[in-house]
Amino acid sequence: MTARRTTEGPAARSGRPGRRPGGPDTRGEIIGAARKSFADKGFTATSIRAVAREAGVDAALVHHYFDSKDELFIEAMSLSVDPRQVAATVIDGPRDEIGRRIATVFLGVWESPDGQQRMRAIFRSIAGSDEVARVMREGITQLILQPVSKVLDVPDAALRVSLVATQLIGLAMVRYLIELEPVASADIQTLIDRLAPVLQHHLTG
Amino acid sequence: MTARRTTEGPAARSGRPGRRPGGPDTRGEIIGAARKSFADKGFTATSIRAVAREAGVDAALVHHYFDSKDELFIEAMSLSVDPRQVAATVIDGPRDEIGRRIATVFLGVWESPDGQQRMRAIFRSIAGSDEVARVMREGITQLILQPVSKVLDVPDAALRVSLVATQLIGLAMVRYLIELEPVASADIQTLIDRLAPVLQHHLTG
C-alpha cells in the first residue's frame, strides 16, 4: 500500500565525501540499515539521520526514498498492512460497522499472495527476538493504537483498541502459523462475519 | 494441575538387558525422549512404546510415570494448562457463563509465577519450528477442541471453539510476548471481564 519510488538517488548528492551516491542498491541498503537501527535502538530512538549514518548516506537521500520514519518502519518490518491506511479505514465510516471494516481490511491484506508468508516471518521475528518484539510493540502503538484510540471517543479507548489487537493477532497466529482447523481453512467471508461482532464489542460494547 | 509421581521406578524392571532401570533421571529422560518423538513424528504418530524405545526403557516404566500419551505431551510441551482440566471446566456449569469460566481458567494459570515464562517458551517453540507448531496443533485439537466441541450442541461447534482459541492465544501473545499496553499491564479481573462476553459470543452468540 506504500507508494514505491524509483531506485535512482539524487545525483546532486553523489559528490559529497564519505557519502555513497544513490544507486540501484541504495534503497535496499537503507532498509537494511533501518532494520538494524530499529532492532538495536527501537522505534522511538531510531531517526532518519541515524539510519542515514548507519547506511553511510545523506539523510536527504533517505528522505528521497521514504517520506517518514513510519514508512521506513513499515518497509523494514515487512508489514503487510500500512498502519496509517488501517487507521484511516477504521476512522472513516459508520461507527457501528467499525468491527466489520477492521476485519475486512486485515484479512484482505493478509490473504494476499505473499501476505501469509509475511505474517509467518513477522511472528518468527517477534518470537525470536525481544528487540523485534519491542520494535513491533512501539510501532503498532504509535502508528495504529494511538491514532485510532484518539478518534474513538469511548472510555478506555486504549484498552479497547489493544484488545482488538489481541483478537486480530490471535487469528493470524492460529490461521497462518499454528494452522489450527477449522480456522486455518475457513473462507475469508466466514471469518469476517465471525470477527466483526467481536471486534465491534471490544471497541464499543 | 497434573499429579506428579515419585521419581523412583519399579525395581522389578531393572534387571532386563538393554533396558535402563528407573532412577532419579529416568523421568526427565522419558520427557526428553517424548519431546523428541513429538517433534519428529507429531502427536498422532507418537506412542508410549515409541517413547520408551527412544528413552531406552520399558514401556511399563513410561506408564509408571505417565498415565497416558496426553499426560506425556503436557509435560513434554511444558503446557501451563492441563487441557483435560480445561475441557472439564468448560463443560461443567451454566452454559451462559462458559466465556467467563474459560477466561478465568486460562488467565488464572497463565498468571502463575512460572506461567508467563512458559507461555513465552511455547510461543518461541511454535514460531521456531514447524514441527512444534504441528504437535501443538494436533495436541490442542485432540485434547481441548474436540472434547469441548463434542459437548457444545451448537452449529459449527468446531469453528466456534477454534475461534475461542484465536482470542485466547492472541491475548497471551500480546500480553506475554509483545507486551503491548495497556493489555500487558491490565489487571486479571479487567481482562476476564473484557474477554468473557467475547468468548461467550464466539461459542454461543
GROMACS .gro file of C-alpha atoms in nm:
model
  410
    1MET     CA    1   0.000   0.000   0.000
    2THR     CA    2   0.303   0.222   0.029
    3ALA     CA    3   0.390   0.408  -0.290
    4ARG     CA    4   0.733   0.299  -0.409
    5ARG     CA    5   0.970   0.549  -0.561
    6THR     CA    6   1.231   0.476  -0.822
    7THR     CA    7   1.566   0.339  -0.711
    8GLU     CA    8   1.755   0.636  -0.857
    9GLY     CA    9   1.906   0.870  -0.598
   10PRO     CA   10   1.950   1.245  -0.639
   11ALA     CA   11   2.266   1.296  -0.845
   12ALA     CA   12   2.341   1.627  -0.673
   13ARG     CA   13   2.440   1.442  -0.353
   14SER     CA   14   2.680   1.200  -0.514
   15GLY     CA   15   2.991   1.417  -0.491
   16ARG     CA   16   2.999   1.456  -0.112
   17PRO     CA   17   3.292   1.285   0.061
   18GLY     CA   18   3.213   0.981   0.272
   19ARG     CA   19   2.858   0.960   0.138
   20ARG     CA   20   2.781   0.697  -0.114
   21PRO     CA   21   2.572   0.808  -0.410
   22GLY     CA   22   2.223   0.680  -0.472
   23GLY     CA   23   2.244   0.364  -0.682
   24PRO     CA   24   2.044   0.055  -0.763
   25ASP     CA   25   2.109  -0.097  -0.417
   26THR     CA   26   2.079   0.219  -0.212
   27ARG     CA   27   1.715   0.171  -0.124
   28GLY     CA   28   1.781  -0.183  -0.006
   29GLU     CA   29   2.083  -0.070   0.195
   30ILE     CA   30   1.877   0.197   0.367
   31ILE     CA   31   1.612  -0.061   0.456
   32GLY     CA   32   1.884  -0.288   0.593
   33ALA     CA   33   2.029  -0.005   0.799
   34ALA     CA   34   1.681   0.086   0.926
   35ARG     CA   35   1.610  -0.275   1.022
   36LYS     CA   36   1.934  -0.283   1.220
   37SER     CA   37   1.864   0.051   1.385
   38PHE     CA   38   1.504  -0.043   1.478
   39ALA     CA   39   1.632  -0.372   1.622
   40ASP     CA   40   1.922  -0.212   1.813
   41LYS     CA   41   1.756   0.104   1.940
   42GLY     CA   42   1.385   0.053   1.898
   43PHE     CA   43   1.132   0.257   1.708
   44THR     CA   44   1.135   0.571   1.923
   45ALA     CA   45   1.511   0.614   1.937
   46THR     CA   46   1.562   0.548   1.565
   47SER     CA   47   1.583   0.861   1.350
   48ILE     CA   48   1.612   0.920   0.976
   49ARG     CA   49   1.953   1.076   1.045
   50ALA     CA   50   2.071   0.775   1.243
   51VAL     CA   51   1.959   0.542   0.965
   52ALA     CA   52   2.139   0.756   0.708
   53ARG     CA   53   2.456   0.745   0.918
   54GLU     CA   54   2.425   0.366   0.955
   55ALA     CA   55   2.377   0.327   0.578
   56GLY     CA   56   2.662   0.569   0.502
   57VAL     CA   57   2.439   0.804   0.302
   58ASP     CA   58   2.300   1.154   0.341
   59ALA     CA   59   1.973   1.199   0.534
   60ALA     CA   60   1.827   1.370   0.227
   61LEU     CA   61   1.884   1.051   0.032
   62VAL     CA   62   1.681   0.854   0.290
   63HIS     CA   63   1.407   1.115   0.252
   64HIS     CA   64   1.425   1.069  -0.123
   65TYR     CA   65   1.310   0.709  -0.082
   66PHE     CA   66   1.093   0.730   0.229
   67ASP     CA   67   0.860   1.010   0.334
   68SER     CA   68   0.899   0.942   0.703
   69LYS     CA   69   1.029   0.712   0.973
   70ASP     CA   70   0.688   0.545   0.976
   71GLU     CA   71   0.723   0.449   0.613
   72LEU     CA   72   1.074   0.322   0.675
   73PHE     CA   73   0.948   0.110   0.966
   74ILE     CA   74   0.675  -0.040   0.750
   75GLU     CA   75   0.929  -0.138   0.486
   76ALA     CA   76   1.191  -0.259   0.730
   77MET     CA   77   0.948  -0.480   0.921
   78SER     CA   78   0.784  -0.605   0.600
   79LEU     CA   79   0.446  -0.514   0.744
   80SER     CA   80   0.173  -0.643   0.521
   81VAL     CA   81  -0.064  -0.368   0.622
   82ASP     CA   82   0.021   0.000   0.610
   83PRO     CA   83  -0.076   0.105   0.964
   84ARG     CA   84  -0.179   0.453   0.852
   85GLN     CA   85  -0.413   0.303   0.595
   86VAL     CA   86  -0.566   0.088   0.869
   87ALA     CA   87  -0.617   0.382   1.100
   88ALA     CA   88  -0.786   0.577   0.819
   89THR     CA   89  -1.011   0.284   0.729
   90VAL     CA   90  -1.119   0.238   1.088
   91ILE     CA   91  -1.192   0.604   1.133
   92ASP     CA   92  -1.386   0.666   0.809
   93GLY     CA   93  -1.738   0.522   0.806
   94PRO     CA   94  -2.030   0.435   1.034
   95ARG     CA   95  -1.926   0.373   1.393
   96ASP     CA   96  -2.139   0.060   1.433
   97GLU     CA   97  -1.956  -0.106   1.143
   98ILE     CA   98  -1.602  -0.047   1.268
   99GLY     CA   99  -1.562  -0.414   1.363
  100ARG     CA  100  -1.652  -0.530   1.014
  101ARG     CA  101  -1.426  -0.273   0.848
  102ILE     CA  102  -1.130  -0.379   1.062
  103ALA     CA  103  -1.184  -0.750   0.994
  104THR     CA  104  -1.222  -0.682   0.621
  105VAL     CA  105  -0.908  -0.468   0.594
  106PHE     CA  106  -0.677  -0.702   0.787
  107LEU     CA  107  -0.799  -1.029   0.638
  108GLY     CA  108  -0.800  -0.875   0.291
  109VAL     CA  109  -0.433  -0.785   0.311
  110TRP     CA  110  -0.322  -1.098   0.495
  111GLU     CA  111  -0.486  -1.320   0.235
  112SER     CA  112  -0.288  -1.163  -0.047
  113PRO     CA  113  -0.039  -1.396  -0.222
  114ASP     CA  114   0.259  -1.302  -0.004
  115GLY     CA  115   0.055  -1.199   0.297
  116GLN     CA  116   0.063  -1.537   0.471
  117GLN     CA  117   0.437  -1.575   0.425
  118ARG     CA  118   0.496  -1.225   0.560
  119MET     CA  119   0.279  -1.295   0.864
  120ARG     CA  120   0.480  -1.608   0.940
  121ALA     CA  121   0.804  -1.409   0.905
  122ILE     CA  122   0.676  -1.140   1.141
  123PHE     CA  123   0.566  -1.395   1.405
  124ARG     CA  124   0.901  -1.570   1.380
  125SER     CA  125   1.085  -1.237   1.416
  126ILE     CA  126   0.879  -1.139   1.720
  127ALA     CA  127   0.919  -1.475   1.890
  128GLY     CA  128   1.288  -1.494   1.810
  129SER     CA  129   1.396  -1.154   1.934
  130ASP     CA  130   1.299  -0.936   2.228
  131GLU     CA  131   1.422  -0.641   2.021
  132VAL     CA  132   1.188  -0.713   1.733
  133ALA     CA  133   0.904  -0.761   1.981
  134ARG     CA  134   0.984  -0.418   2.124
  135VAL     CA  135   1.000  -0.253   1.782
  136MET     CA  136   0.669  -0.409   1.683
  137ARG     CA  137   0.514  -0.303   2.013
  138GLU     CA  138   0.627   0.057   1.971
  139GLY     CA  139   0.537   0.069   1.603
  140ILE     CA  140   0.190  -0.078   1.648
  141THR     CA  141   0.126   0.151   1.944
  142GLN     CA  142   0.235   0.472   1.775
  143LEU     CA  143   0.109   0.405   1.424
  144ILE     CA  144  -0.222   0.226   1.489
  145LEU     CA  145  -0.332   0.212   1.851
  146GLN     CA  146  -0.275   0.575   1.944
  147PRO     CA  147  -0.434   0.734   1.632
  148VAL     CA  148  -0.737   0.502   1.648
  149SER     CA  149  -0.773   0.548   2.025
  150LYS     CA  150  -0.766   0.925   1.979
  151VAL     CA  151  -1.056   0.918   1.736
  152LEU     CA  152  -1.274   0.676   1.935
  153ASP     CA  153  -1.446   0.886   2.199
  154VAL     CA  154  -1.523   0.595   2.432
  155PRO     CA  155  -1.398   0.522   2.784
  156ASP     CA  156  -1.087   0.304   2.797
  157ALA     CA  157  -1.021   0.358   2.425
  158ALA     CA  158  -0.659   0.242   2.456
  159LEU     CA  159  -0.758  -0.083   2.630
  160ARG     CA  160  -1.035  -0.143   2.376
  161VAL     CA  161  -0.807  -0.093   2.077
  162SER     CA  162  -0.536  -0.317   2.223
  163LEU     CA  163  -0.798  -0.588   2.285
  164VAL     CA  164  -0.885  -0.567   1.915
  165ALA     CA  165  -0.515  -0.628   1.853
  166THR     CA  166  -0.528  -0.945   2.067
  167GLN     CA  167  -0.813  -1.087   1.857
  168LEU     CA  168  -0.651  -0.999   1.524
  169ILE     CA  169  -0.303  -1.120   1.620
  170GLY     CA  170  -0.451  -1.441   1.762
  171LEU     CA  171  -0.645  -1.505   1.444
  172ALA     CA  172  -0.332  -1.455   1.233
  173MET     CA  173  -0.126  -1.677   1.463
  174VAL     CA  174  -0.383  -1.959   1.459
  175ARG     CA  175  -0.456  -1.936   1.085
  176TYR     CA  176  -0.108  -1.880   0.942
  177LEU     CA  177   0.137  -2.021   1.196
  178ILE     CA  178  -0.032  -2.292   1.407
  179GLU     CA  179  -0.280  -2.369   1.125
  180LEU     CA  180  -0.545  -2.490   1.366
  181GLU     CA  181  -0.860  -2.620   1.195
  182PRO     CA  182  -1.125  -2.521   1.106
  183VAL     CA  183  -0.997  -2.160   1.134
  184ALA     CA  184  -0.696  -2.238   0.913
  185SER     CA  185  -0.905  -2.328   0.609
  186ALA     CA  186  -1.224  -2.128   0.673
  187ASP     CA  187  -1.313  -1.890   0.390
  188ILE     CA  188  -1.243  -1.522   0.447
  189GLN     CA  189  -1.607  -1.415   0.446
  190THR     CA  190  -1.690  -1.661   0.726
  191LEU     CA  191  -1.403  -1.527   0.935
  192ILE     CA  192  -1.504  -1.165   0.871
  193ASP     CA  193  -1.862  -1.248   0.974
  194ARG     CA  194  -1.743  -1.414   1.294
  195LEU     CA  195  -1.486  -1.150   1.388
  196ALA     CA  196  -1.692  -0.839   1.307
  197PRO     CA  197  -1.928  -0.851   1.610
  198VAL     CA  198  -1.645  -0.948   1.845
  199LEU     CA  199  -1.419  -0.663   1.732
  200GLN     CA  200  -1.716  -0.428   1.750
  201HIS     CA  201  -1.782  -0.544   2.107
  202HIS     CA  202  -1.421  -0.484   2.206
  203LEU     CA  203  -1.443  -0.128   2.071
  204THR     CA  204  -1.793  -0.008   2.155
  205GLY     CA  205  -1.969  -0.288   2.351
  206MET     CA  206  -0.252  -2.949   3.757
  207THR     CA  207  -0.110  -3.289   3.664
  208ALA     CA  208  -0.040  -3.514   3.962
  209ARG     CA  209   0.331  -3.584   3.979
  210ARG     CA  210   0.456  -3.925   4.079
  211THR     CA  211   0.780  -4.001   4.259
  212THR     CA  212   1.097  -4.031   4.056
  213GLU     CA  213   1.156  -4.390   4.170
  214GLY     CA  214   1.100  -4.651   3.904
  215PRO     CA  215   0.973  -5.004   3.963
  216ALA     CA  216   1.270  -5.207   4.081
  217ALA     CA  217   1.136  -5.525   3.920
  218ARG     CA  218   1.223  -5.392   3.572
  219SER     CA  219   1.581  -5.307   3.648
  220GLY     CA  220   1.731  -5.646   3.562
  221ARG     CA  221   1.622  -5.661   3.195
  222PRO     CA  222   1.903  -5.640   2.942
  223GLY     CA  223   1.919  -5.326   2.729
  224ARG     CA  224   1.664  -5.151   2.946
  225ARG     CA  225   1.790  -4.898   3.192
  226PRO     CA  226   1.641  -4.915   3.541
  227GLY     CA  227   1.421  -4.642   3.680
  228GLY     CA  228   1.647  -4.389   3.854
  229PRO     CA  229   1.648  -4.028   3.959
  230ASP     CA  230   1.688  -3.907   3.599
  231THR     CA  231   1.457  -4.156   3.432
  232ARG     CA  232   1.150  -3.931   3.437
  233GLY     CA  233   1.344  -3.648   3.278
  234GLU     CA  234   1.491  -3.881   3.017
  235ILE     CA  235   1.145  -4.005   2.924
  236ILE     CA  236   1.023  -3.646   2.888
  237GLY     CA  237   1.323  -3.567   2.669
  238ALA     CA  238   1.254  -3.871   2.453
  239ALA     CA  239   0.886  -3.776   2.429
  240ARG     CA  240   0.974  -3.419   2.329
  241LYS     CA  241   1.198  -3.557   2.053
  242SER     CA  242   0.934  -3.804   1.937
  243PHE     CA  243   0.655  -3.544   1.933
  244ALA     CA  244   0.882  -3.307   1.739
  245ASP     CA  245   0.998  -3.573   1.490
  246LYS     CA  246   0.673  -3.761   1.435
  247GLY     CA  247   0.398  -3.540   1.571
  248PHE     CA  248   0.137  -3.611   1.835
  249THR     CA  249  -0.066  -3.872   1.648
  250ALA     CA  250   0.225  -4.091   1.539
  251THR     CA  251   0.396  -4.082   1.879
  252SER     CA  252   0.319  -4.380   2.104
  253ILE     CA  253   0.416  -4.469   2.461
  254ARG     CA  254   0.607  -4.766   2.315
  255ALA     CA  255   0.799  -4.545   2.072
  256VAL     CA  256   0.890  -4.305   2.352
  257ALA     CA  257   1.005  -4.597   2.569
  258ARG     CA  258   1.221  -4.724   2.283
  259GLU     CA  259   1.369  -4.378   2.228
  260ALA     CA  260   1.444  -4.343   2.601
  261GLY     CA  261   1.587  -4.696   2.620
  262VAL     CA  262   1.340  -4.807   2.886
  263ASP     CA  263   1.047  -5.046   2.912
  264ALA     CA  264   0.702  -4.915   2.813
  265ALA     CA  265   0.577  -5.016   3.161
  266LEU     CA  266   0.828  -4.773   3.309
  267VAL     CA  267   0.687  -4.490   3.098
  268HIS     CA  268   0.342  -4.587   3.225
  269HIS     CA  269   0.475  -4.577   3.580
  270TYR     CA  270   0.543  -4.205   3.542
  271PHE     CA  271   0.269  -4.102   3.299
  272ASP     CA  272  -0.088  -4.226   3.282
  273SER     CA  273  -0.120  -4.164   2.911
  274LYS     CA  274   0.027  -4.010   2.599
  275ASP     CA  275  -0.179  -3.698   2.674
  276GLU     CA  276  -0.007  -3.654   3.008
  277LEU     CA  277   0.332  -3.709   2.846
  278PHE     CA  278   0.251  -3.445   2.583
  279ILE     CA  279   0.150  -3.195   2.850
  280GLU     CA  280   0.479  -3.248   3.032
  281ALA     CA  281   0.693  -3.255   2.719
  282MET     CA  282   0.544  -2.931   2.583
  283SER     CA  283   0.554  -2.764   2.926
  284LEU     CA  284   0.188  -2.674   2.885
  285SER     CA  285   0.082  -2.447   3.164
  286VAL     CA  286  -0.276  -2.565   3.148
  287ASP     CA  287  -0.380  -2.929   3.161
  288PRO     CA  288  -0.606  -2.948   2.856
  289ARG     CA  289  -0.832  -3.209   3.014
  290GLN     CA  290  -0.885  -2.986   3.315
  291VAL     CA  291  -0.981  -2.704   3.079
  292ALA     CA  292  -1.228  -2.918   2.891
  293ALA     CA  293  -1.388  -3.027   3.221
  294THR     CA  294  -1.410  -2.669   3.346
  295VAL     CA  295  -1.572  -2.551   3.027
  296ILE     CA  296  -1.823  -2.832   3.027
  297ASP     CA  297  -1.927  -2.815   3.396
  298GLY     CA  298  -2.150  -2.520   3.483
  299PRO     CA  299  -2.412  -2.285   3.338
  300ARG     CA  300  -2.393  -2.254   2.961
  301ASP     CA  301  -2.429  -1.875   2.958
  302GLU     CA  302  -2.118  -1.840   3.174
  303ILE     CA  303  -1.885  -2.055   2.964
  304GLY     CA  304  -1.699  -1.747   2.837
  305ARG     CA  305  -1.623  -1.627   3.188
  306ARG     CA  306  -1.517  -1.973   3.305
  307ILE     CA  307  -1.278  -2.009   3.013
  308ALA     CA  308  -1.124  -1.665   3.067
  309THR     CA  309  -1.088  -1.732   3.440
  310VAL     CA  310  -0.923  -2.072   3.397
  311PHE     CA  311  -0.669  -1.966   3.133
  312LEU     CA  312  -0.571  -1.632   3.285
  313GLY     CA  313  -0.553  -1.788   3.631
  314VAL     CA  314  -0.298  -2.046   3.519
  315TRP     CA  315  -0.104  -1.813   3.290
  316GLU     CA  316  -0.060  -1.558   3.566
  317SER     CA  317   0.104  -1.812   3.797
  318PRO     CA  318   0.471  -1.740   3.883
  319ASP     CA  319   0.615  -1.951   3.601
  320GLY     CA  320   0.314  -1.919   3.370
  321GLN     CA  321   0.439  -1.617   3.177
  322GLN     CA  322   0.781  -1.769   3.120
  323ARG     CA  323   0.623  -2.093   2.998
  324MET     CA  324   0.396  -1.904   2.759
  325ARG     CA  325   0.694  -1.724   2.608
  326ALA     CA  326   0.876  -2.057   2.572
  327ILE     CA  327   0.576  -2.213   2.398
  328PHE     CA  328   0.538  -1.921   2.155
  329ARG     CA  329   0.909  -1.931   2.077
  330SER     CA  330   0.890  -2.307   2.017
  331ILE     CA  331   0.589  -2.273   1.788
  332ALA     CA  332   0.740  -1.987   1.588
  333GLY     CA  333   1.079  -2.155   1.565
  334SER     CA  334   0.969  -2.494   1.439
  335ASP     CA  335   0.703  -2.617   1.200
  336GLU     CA  336   0.720  -2.949   1.385
  337VAL     CA  337   0.638  -2.793   1.722
  338ALA     CA  338   0.358  -2.596   1.557
  339ARG     CA  339   0.221  -2.924   1.422
  340VAL     CA  340   0.247  -3.100   1.758
  341MET     CA  341   0.072  -2.811   1.932
  342ARG     CA  342  -0.197  -2.806   1.663
  343GLU     CA  343  -0.265  -3.177   1.698
  344GLY     CA  344  -0.248  -3.170   2.077
  345ILE     CA  345  -0.479  -2.870   2.116
  346THR     CA  346  -0.722  -3.018   1.864
  347GLN     CA  347  -0.742  -3.364   2.020
  348LEU     CA  348  -0.720  -3.267   2.387
  349ILE     CA  349  -0.927  -2.947   2.400
  350LEU     CA  350  -1.108  -2.856   2.081
  351GLN     CA  351  -1.262  -3.193   2.002
  352PRO     CA  352  -1.386  -3.275   2.357
  353VAL     CA  353  -1.531  -2.927   2.405
  354SER     CA  354  -1.685  -2.921   2.057
  355LYS     CA  355  -1.850  -3.256   2.122
  356VAL     CA  356  -2.025  -3.128   2.434
  357LEU     CA  357  -2.143  -2.796   2.285
  358ASP     CA  358  -2.458  -2.877   2.093
  359VAL     CA  359  -2.441  -2.570   1.870
  360PRO     CA  360  -2.398  -2.542   1.494
  361ASP     CA  361  -2.036  -2.501   1.383
  362ALA     CA  362  -1.908  -2.609   1.724
  363ALA     CA  363  -1.559  -2.680   1.590
  364LEU     CA  364  -1.531  -2.337   1.427
  365ARG     CA  365  -1.663  -2.168   1.740
  366VAL     CA  366  -1.418  -2.344   1.970
  367SER     CA  367  -1.123  -2.269   1.742
  368LEU     CA  368  -1.226  -1.901   1.734
  369VAL     CA  369  -1.209  -1.904   2.114
  370ALA     CA  370  -0.856  -2.034   2.070
  371THR     CA  371  -0.770  -1.736   1.845
  372GLN     CA  372  -0.882  -1.488   2.113
  373LEU     CA  373  -0.701  -1.667   2.396
  374ILE     CA  374  -0.379  -1.725   2.201
  375GLY     CA  375  -0.384  -1.363   2.083
  376LEU     CA  376  -0.428  -1.235   2.436
  377ALA     CA  377  -0.136  -1.445   2.558
  378MET     CA  378   0.081  -1.336   2.265
  379VAL     CA  379   0.005  -0.965   2.318
  380ARG     CA  380   0.031  -0.975   2.699
  381TYR     CA  381   0.335  -1.202   2.746
  382LEU     CA  382   0.538  -1.180   2.428
  383ILE     CA  383   0.472  -0.848   2.250
  384GLU     CA  384   0.379  -0.681   2.582
  385LEU     CA  385   0.152  -0.430   2.415
  386GLU     CA  386  -0.001  -0.177   2.654
  387PRO     CA  387  -0.245  -0.140   2.817
  388VAL     CA  388  -0.322  -0.515   2.781
  389ALA     CA  389   0.025  -0.609   2.908
  390SER     CA  390  -0.022  -0.450   3.249
  391ALA     CA  391  -0.402  -0.465   3.286
  392ASP     CA  392  -0.515  -0.650   3.599
  393ILE     CA  393  -0.650  -1.001   3.552
  394GLN     CA  394  -1.005  -0.919   3.659
  395THR     CA  395  -1.032  -0.645   3.396
  396LEU     CA  396  -0.913  -0.885   3.128
  397ILE     CA  397  -1.154  -1.157   3.243
  398ASP     CA  398  -1.441  -0.904   3.233
  399ARG     CA  399  -1.346  -0.795   2.880
  400LEU     CA  400  -1.286  -1.143   2.741
  401ALA     CA  401  -1.587  -1.318   2.897
  402PRO     CA  402  -1.857  -1.172   2.667
  403VAL     CA  403  -1.639  -1.209   2.359
  404LEU     CA  404  -1.558  -1.574   2.427
  405GLN     CA  405  -1.925  -1.633   2.506
  406HIS     CA  406  -2.020  -1.475   2.173
  407HIS     CA  407  -1.774  -1.696   1.984
  408LEU     CA  408  -1.928  -2.005   2.145
  409THR     CA  409  -2.299  -1.935   2.166
  410GLY     CA  410  -2.364  -1.590   2.006
   0.00000   0.00000   0.00000
